[in-house]
Coordinates of C-alpha atoms and ligand atoms in Angstrom, one line a residue:
M136 CA 20.7 -15.6 15.0
N137 CA 19.3 -13.1 12.6
G138 CA 15.9 -13.4 11.7
K139 CA 12.6 -11.2 10.6
I140 CA 9.4 -10.9 12.3
I141 CA 6.5 -12.0 10.0
C142 CA 3.6 -11.9 12.6
I143 CA 2.8 -10.2 15.9
N144 CA 0.0 -11.6 18.3
A145 CA -0.1 -9.9 21.4
A146 CA 3.1 -10.6 23.2
I147 CA 4.4 -13.4 20.8
H148 CA 6.5 -12.3 17.9
K149 CA 6.9 -14.9 15.5
V150 CA 10.3 -14.9 13.6
L151 CA 11.7 -16.5 10.5
L152 CA 15.4 -17.1 11.0
E153 CA 18.0 -17.0 8.8
N154 CA 18.2 -21.1 8.9
N155 CA 14.2 -21.2 7.6
T156 CA 13.2 -22.0 11.0
I157 CA 10.2 -20.2 12.7
I158 CA 10.2 -19.5 16.2
D159 CA 7.8 -17.9 18.7
T160 CA 10.0 -14.8 20.4
K161 CA 9.4 -12.2 22.9
T162 CA 10.9 -8.9 23.0
R163 CA 13.3 -7.9 25.6
G164 CA 12.3 -5.5 28.2
K165 CA 15.6 -3.5 27.3
L166 CA 14.0 -2.7 23.8
R167 CA 10.6 -1.6 25.5
N168 CA 12.7 0.7 27.8
E169 CA 14.5 2.1 24.6
N170 CA 11.0 2.8 23.2
I171 CA 11.6 0.5 20.5
N172 CA 8.5 -1.0 19.2
P173 CA 9.1 -4.0 16.9
V174 CA 6.7 -4.4 13.7
V175 CA 6.3 -7.0 11.0
G176 CA 8.8 -6.7 8.7
D177 CA 11.4 -6.1 11.2
N178 CA 15.2 -7.7 10.9
V179 CA 15.9 -8.6 14.2
F180 CA 18.5 -10.3 16.3
V181 CA 17.0 -13.3 18.5
D182 CA 18.9 -14.9 21.3
I183 CA 17.9 -18.8 20.6
K184 CA 18.7 -19.9 23.9
T185 CA 16.1 -17.8 25.7
N186 CA 14.0 -16.8 22.4
T187 CA 14.3 -13.3 23.0
I188 CA 14.4 -10.6 20.2
E189 CA 17.8 -8.6 21.4
T190 CA 18.1 -5.8 19.0
V191 CA 16.0 -4.2 16.1
E192 CA 17.7 -3.3 12.8
K193 CA 17.5 0.2 11.6
R194 CA 14.6 0.3 9.0
K195 CA 14.6 1.2 5.4
N196 CA 11.0 2.2 5.4
Y197 CA 7.9 2.0 8.1
L198 CA 4.1 2.0 7.3
E199 CA 1.3 2.8 9.7
R200 CA -1.4 1.4 7.8
P201 CA -0.7 -1.4 7.2
L202 CA 1.8 -1.5 10.3
I203 CA 4.9 -2.9 8.5
A204 CA 8.4 -2.3 7.9
N205 CA 11.3 -2.7 5.5
I206 CA 8.9 -3.1 2.4
D207 CA 10.0 -3.3 -1.4
K208 CA 6.5 -3.3 -3.3
L209 CA 3.4 -2.3 -2.1
L210 CA 0.3 -4.0 -3.8
I211 CA -2.4 -1.4 -3.9
V212 CA -5.7 -3.9 -4.2
M213 CA -8.5 -2.2 -5.5
S214 CA -12.0 -3.3 -6.1
S215 CA -14.1 -2.5 -9.3
S216 CA -17.4 -2.4 -6.9
I217 CA -18.4 -3.2 -3.6
P218 CA -16.3 -1.5 -2.3
A219 CA -16.0 1.0 -5.4
F220 CA -13.3 1.8 -7.4
S221 CA -11.4 5.0 -6.1
T222 CA -8.7 6.9 -7.8
Y223 CA -9.0 8.9 -4.6
L224 CA -7.4 6.1 -2.5
I225 CA -5.4 4.9 -5.4
D226 CA -3.6 8.5 -5.3
K227 CA -3.1 8.3 -1.4
F228 CA -1.6 4.9 -1.5
L229 CA 0.8 6.1 -4.4
V230 CA 1.9 9.2 -2.2
I231 CA 2.6 6.7 0.7
A232 CA 4.5 4.5 -1.5
N233 CA 6.4 7.2 -3.2
C234 CA 7.4 8.8 0.1
N235 CA 8.6 5.7 1.3
N236 CA 10.5 4.3 -1.6
I237 CA 8.2 1.6 -2.1
E238 CA 7.4 0.5 -5.6
P239 CA 3.8 0.6 -5.8
I240 CA 1.9 -1.8 -7.9
I241 CA -1.9 -1.5 -8.6
V242 CA -4.2 -5.1 -8.9
V243 CA -7.5 -4.5 -9.7
T244 CA -10.0 -6.9 -8.4
K245 CA -14.2 -7.7 -9.2
T246 CA -14.1 -6.5 -12.8
D247 CA -16.5 -9.7 -13.4
M248 CA -19.0 -7.8 -11.3
I249 CA -19.2 -4.6 -13.5
S250 CA -20.7 -3.9 -17.0
L251 CA -18.7 -3.2 -20.3
K252 CA -19.2 0.5 -19.7
E253 CA -17.8 0.5 -15.9
K254 CA -15.0 -1.5 -17.2
L255 CA -13.9 1.1 -20.1
E256 CA -14.2 3.7 -17.3
I257 CA -11.6 2.0 -15.1
K258 CA -9.4 1.0 -17.9
K259 CA -9.4 5.1 -18.7
Y260 CA -7.9 5.5 -15.4
L261 CA -5.5 2.8 -15.3
K262 CA -4.2 3.7 -18.7
Y263 CA -3.0 7.1 -17.0
Y264 CA -1.3 5.3 -14.0
K265 CA 0.7 3.3 -16.5
K266 CA 1.5 6.3 -18.4
L267 CA 3.1 7.3 -14.9
N268 CA 5.1 4.0 -15.1
I269 CA 3.3 2.2 -12.6
K270 CA 2.5 -1.4 -13.0
V271 CA -1.0 -2.5 -13.2
Y272 CA -2.7 -6.0 -13.1
Y273 CA -5.7 -7.9 -13.0
N274 CA -6.2 -10.1 -10.1
K275 CA -6.6 -13.2 -12.9
E276 CA -3.2 -12.3 -14.0
V277 CA -1.7 -14.5 -11.4
R278 CA 1.4 -15.6 -13.3
K279 CA 2.4 -12.0 -13.6
I280 CA 1.8 -11.1 -10.1
K281 CA 3.5 -14.2 -8.8
K282 CA 6.7 -13.0 -10.8
E283 CA 6.7 -9.6 -8.5
L284 CA 7.3 -11.8 -5.6
K285 CA 10.6 -13.2 -6.3
D286 CA 13.2 -12.0 -3.8
S287 CA 11.0 -9.0 -2.8
V288 CA 9.0 -8.3 0.4
I289 CA 5.6 -7.0 -0.4
A290 CA 2.5 -5.5 1.4
V291 CA -0.7 -6.0 0.1
C292 CA -3.0 -3.0 1.0
G293 CA -6.4 -1.8 0.2
Q294 CA -10.0 -1.4 1.6
T295 CA -11.6 -4.1 3.6
G296 CA -13.3 -6.6 1.0
S297 CA -11.1 -5.5 -1.8
G298 CA -9.8 -9.1 -2.2
K299 CA -6.8 -9.0 -0.8
S300 CA -6.7 -12.5 1.2
S301 CA -8.5 -13.7 -2.0
L302 CA -5.8 -12.8 -4.4
L303 CA -3.1 -14.4 -2.1
N304 CA -5.3 -17.6 -2.3
R305 CA -5.3 -17.3 -6.1
I306 CA -1.1 -16.7 -6.0
D307 CA -0.9 -19.9 -3.6
A308 CA -3.9 -22.2 -2.9
S309 CA -2.0 -23.7 0.0
L310 CA -2.5 -20.6 1.9
H311 CA -6.2 -21.0 2.8
L312 CA -6.4 -17.6 4.0
K313 CA -9.9 -16.6 5.4
T314 CA -12.1 -14.7 3.2
G315 CA -15.1 -12.8 3.9
E316 CA -18.5 -12.0 2.5
V317 CA -18.9 -8.4 1.7
S318 CA -21.8 -7.5 3.9
M319 CA -23.8 -4.5 4.7
S320 CA -21.5 -4.0 7.5
L321 CA -18.6 -2.8 5.2
G322 CA -16.8 0.5 6.1
R323 CA -17.9 -0.5 9.8
G324 CA -14.7 -2.0 10.7
K325 CA -15.8 -5.6 9.9
H326 CA -12.5 -7.2 9.0
T327 CA -11.9 -10.7 8.0
T328 CA -8.3 -10.5 8.2
R329 CA -7.1 -9.4 11.6
L330 CA -3.4 -9.8 11.8
V331 CA -0.6 -8.5 9.3
E332 CA 1.3 -11.7 8.5
L333 CA 4.3 -12.0 6.0
L334 CA 3.9 -15.5 4.1
E335 CA 6.6 -17.3 2.1
V336 CA 5.4 -17.4 -1.4
N337 CA 7.1 -17.9 -4.6
G338 CA 10.7 -16.9 -3.3
G339 CA 9.6 -13.7 -1.4
L340 CA 7.6 -12.7 1.4
I341 CA 4.1 -11.1 1.2
A342 CA 1.8 -9.4 3.8
D343 CA -1.9 -10.1 4.1
T344 CA -2.8 -7.1 6.2
P345 CA -6.6 -6.2 7.5
G346 CA -8.4 -3.7 5.3
F347 CA -9.5 -0.4 6.6
S348 CA -12.3 2.0 5.8
S349 CA -10.6 5.3 6.0
L350 CA -6.8 6.5 5.5
D351 CA -4.7 8.8 7.1
I352 CA -1.3 10.3 6.2
N353 CA 1.6 11.8 8.0
I354 CA 3.1 14.0 5.6
D355 CA 3.9 17.9 5.6
R356 CA 1.1 19.4 3.7
K357 CA 3.5 21.6 1.6
E358 CA 5.6 18.2 0.9
I359 CA 2.3 16.0 -0.8
K360 CA 2.9 17.8 -4.4
N361 CA 6.5 16.2 -4.3
Y362 CA 5.2 12.8 -4.4
Y363 CA 3.1 13.3 -7.9
P364 CA 5.7 12.7 -10.2
D365 CA 3.4 14.4 -12.9
F366 CA 3.1 17.4 -10.9
K367 CA 7.2 18.0 -11.0
L368 CA 6.9 20.7 -13.8
D369 CA 8.7 24.1 -14.1
C370 CA 6.3 26.2 -12.2
K371 CA 6.5 29.7 -12.1
Y372 CA 6.2 29.8 -8.5
K373 CA 8.7 27.6 -6.5
T374 CA 6.6 27.2 -3.6
C375 CA 3.4 26.8 -5.4
L376 CA 0.7 24.2 -4.0
H377 CA -0.7 23.9 -7.6
I378 CA -4.1 24.2 -6.2
K379 CA -5.4 27.0 -8.4
E380 CA -2.6 29.6 -8.5
D381 CA -2.6 32.1 -11.6
G382 CA -0.2 30.9 -14.2
C383 CA 0.5 28.0 -12.2
E384 CA 2.0 25.0 -14.8
V385 CA 0.2 22.1 -13.4
I386 CA -3.1 24.2 -13.9
K387 CA -1.9 24.8 -17.4
Q388 CA -1.3 21.2 -18.1
I389 CA -4.7 20.2 -17.0
N390 CA -6.3 22.8 -19.3
K391 CA -4.4 21.3 -22.1
N392 CA -5.6 17.7 -20.9
K393 CA -1.8 16.7 -20.2
I394 CA -3.0 15.8 -16.7
P395 CA -6.4 14.4 -16.0
K396 CA -8.6 16.8 -14.1
W397 CA -9.6 13.9 -11.8
R398 CA -5.9 13.5 -10.7
H399 CA -5.9 17.2 -9.7
D400 CA -9.4 17.0 -7.9
N401 CA -8.2 14.0 -5.9
Y402 CA -5.3 16.1 -5.1
V403 CA -7.2 19.2 -3.9
K404 CA -9.5 17.3 -2.1
F405 CA -6.5 15.6 -0.5
M406 CA -4.9 18.9 0.8
E407 CA -8.2 20.0 2.1
E408 CA -8.7 16.9 4.1
I409 CA -5.1 17.8 5.5
K410 CA -5.9 21.2 6.3
K411 CA -8.7 20.1 8.7
Ligands
LIG63 N1 -16.7 -11.6 -7.8 C1 -15.7 -11.3 -7.0 N2 -15.6 -11.5 -5.8 C2 -14.4 -11.4 -5.3 C3 -13.2 -11.3 -5.9 N3 -11.9 -11.2 -5.2 C4 -12.6 -11.3 -4.0 N4 -13.9 -11.5 -3.9 C5 -14.8 -11.9 -3.0 O1 -14.8 -10.5 -2.2 C6 -14.9 -10.7 -0.6 C7 -13.9 -10.2 0.2 O2 -12.8 -10.7 -0.1 P1 -11.4 -11.0 0.7 O3 -10.4 -11.5 0.2 O4 -11.8 -11.7 2.0 O5 -11.2 -9.4 1.1 P2 -10.0 -8.6 1.9 O6 -9.4 -7.5 1.2 O7 -8.9 -9.8 2.4 O8 -10.5 -8.1 3.1 P3 -10.3 -7.6 4.7 O9 -9.5 -9.0 5.0 O10 -11.5 -7.5 5.5 O11 -9.4 -6.8 4.6 C8 -15.0 -12.5 -0.7 O12 -16.5 -12.7 -0.7 C9 -14.5 -12.7 -1.9 O13 -14.9 -13.9 -2.5 C10 -13.2 -11.1 -7.3 O14 -12.5 -11.0 -8.4 N5 -14.6 -10.9 -8.1
LIG64 MG1 -8.3 -10.4 4.2
LIG65 ZN1 2.0 25.3 -9.7

């Protein structure tokens, strides 16, 4: 019977079958021999006599962090404070989403913890993302976020302590997901959520995931610019990396305030990081 892996804990692969039951399965030795490593989100065929996964369908997309496949939308959960708001991280996630054909959605949390001045600053960044046709919500806008779930498979991503599990609890109080205190250990790998798990909510599947403290991307350095829709300009040089080249169209747009400097700074920082 067909199904979808919703959680993996050690050797146990929890599968939601098409008849709406959930069973614990194991993988067949044959899959391991073929070097197929099933992940959460994989569509699989299960032999329900032996509860083993026989085959794994070809993936539409695949993310490494969180480790999950076949995602329609990526909810980028970004805290306003503790951990600090970071357009650098948002921009990285947007690259990951674009490169995997996943619709990104930004959800901002913890605006109750910041001053009006800080709120306005964040709003300025969000305005630009909206201009790029990216949906942006605050975590209190539960009804709008809930609507995104219908018929979709969604992964929630963001730093540890950004409020991913809290957001899911807001969306569906019956989930009772464990949430953690943001302590001094933040950034040292103290995660409240330990496993990636797809949960059935509002006619869709949404994955709570463990946060992280740093994020790597496996994309060729020269390709990164292709995932910045605002950098898709008629640059004088076809191979231009839009870093500081003379006459570069992207640089021109920054000087005209059409592309914000922070967006380009993030890009340059990102390119530097990849070089290392
Ligand atoms: N003040 C405030 N606190 C929040 C908000 N959202 C979440 N929190 C708190 O932030 C802390 C961390 O929230 P979690 O939901 O556990 O964060 P997480 O992203 O799931 O963290 P990991 O599972 O470790 O990746 C908890 O103490 C929450 O109560 C918010 O909007 N405002
Ligand atoms: Mg969590
Ligand atoms: Zn250029």
